[in-house]
Coordinates of C-alpha atoms in Angstrom, one line a residue:
M1 CA 15.1 2.8 16.6
R2 CA 13.2 2.9 13.4
R3 CA 11.1 6.0 12.5
W4 CA 7.8 5.3 10.9
K5 CA 5.8 7.6 8.7
T6 CA 2.1 7.0 8.4
L7 CA 0.8 7.2 4.8
R8 CA -2.6 7.1 3.3
V9 CA -2.6 5.2 0.0
Y10 CA -5.3 6.1 -2.6
C11 CA -6.4 4.6 -5.9
G12 CA -5.1 6.6 -8.8
S13 CA -8.3 6.5 -10.9
C14 CA -11.2 7.0 -8.4
R15 CA -9.3 8.4 -5.3
F16 CA -10.7 5.7 -3.0
M17 CA -8.5 5.2 0.2
L18 CA -6.9 1.8 0.0
Y19 CA -4.6 1.6 3.1
K20 CA -3.3 3.5 6.1
Y21 CA 0.3 2.3 6.1
K22 CA 3.4 2.6 8.3
K23 CA 6.4 3.3 6.0
G24 CA 10.0 3.0 7.1
G25 CA 12.9 4.7 5.3
T26 CA 13.1 7.3 2.6
G27 CA 12.0 7.2 -1.0
S28 CA 8.7 6.3 -2.6
L29 CA 6.3 3.5 -1.5
I30 CA 7.0 0.5 -3.8
K31 CA 5.8 -2.5 -1.8
V32 CA 3.1 -3.0 0.9
H33 CA 3.9 -5.4 3.7
P34 CA 0.7 -6.8 5.3
D35 CA 2.1 -6.5 8.9
R36 CA 2.6 -2.7 8.5
V37 CA -0.9 -1.9 7.3
L38 CA -2.7 0.0 10.0
H39 CA -6.1 0.0 8.4
D40 CA -7.1 -2.0 5.2
F41 CA -10.0 -0.6 3.2
T42 CA -9.7 -3.3 0.6
T43 CA -11.1 -6.8 1.2
G44 CA -8.2 -8.6 2.9
M45 CA -5.1 -7.2 1.1
D46 CA -6.8 -7.5 -2.3
V47 CA -5.0 -6.0 -5.2
T48 CA -8.0 -4.5 -6.9
C49 CA -9.8 -1.3 -5.8
P50 CA -13.2 -2.1 -4.3
E51 CA -14.7 1.1 -5.7
C52 CA -13.7 1.0 -9.4
G53 CA -12.1 -2.5 -9.9
N54 CA -8.8 -1.1 -11.0
E55 CA -5.8 -3.4 -10.4
F56 CA -3.2 -1.3 -8.4
A57 CA -0.7 -4.0 -7.3
R58 CA 0.7 -7.5 -7.9
K59 CA 1.3 -10.1 -5.2
K60 CA 4.9 -11.3 -5.1
L61 CA 7.1 -13.2 -2.7
Y62 CA 9.7 -11.0 -0.9
R63 CA 12.1 -12.6 1.6
G64 CA 9.7 -15.4 2.3
K65 CA 6.6 -13.2 2.7
M66 CA 3.8 -12.2 0.4
V67 CA 3.8 -8.5 -0.3
N68 CA 1.9 -6.2 -2.7
Y69 CA 4.1 -4.5 -5.2
L70 CA 2.4 -1.3 -6.3
L71 CA 2.0 -0.7 -10.0
S72 CA 3.5 2.7 -11.1
G73 CA 0.9 5.4 -11.6
R74 CA -2.0 3.3 -10.2
T75 CA -1.8 4.7 -6.7
F76 CA -0.7 7.9 -4.9
N77 CA -0.2 8.6 -1.2
R78 CA -0.3 11.5 1.3
N79 CA 0.8 11.9 4.8

């Protein structure tokens, strides 16, 4: 049984909430899987902040699925 931790992901520059996300495992949040997003405050898994326009992630292919790789220092999260 996998234990999920719910995180709130914020923009690093304007503090706008981007996602509520179910994270599995330990360590820092590196990539965002679209199927684990509980609530998306961006426009359809967009990689720019809707408030300030800052690019916080890059879309890449991971094991056959498109995921958002978060750019270091552009986001922060809280429980």
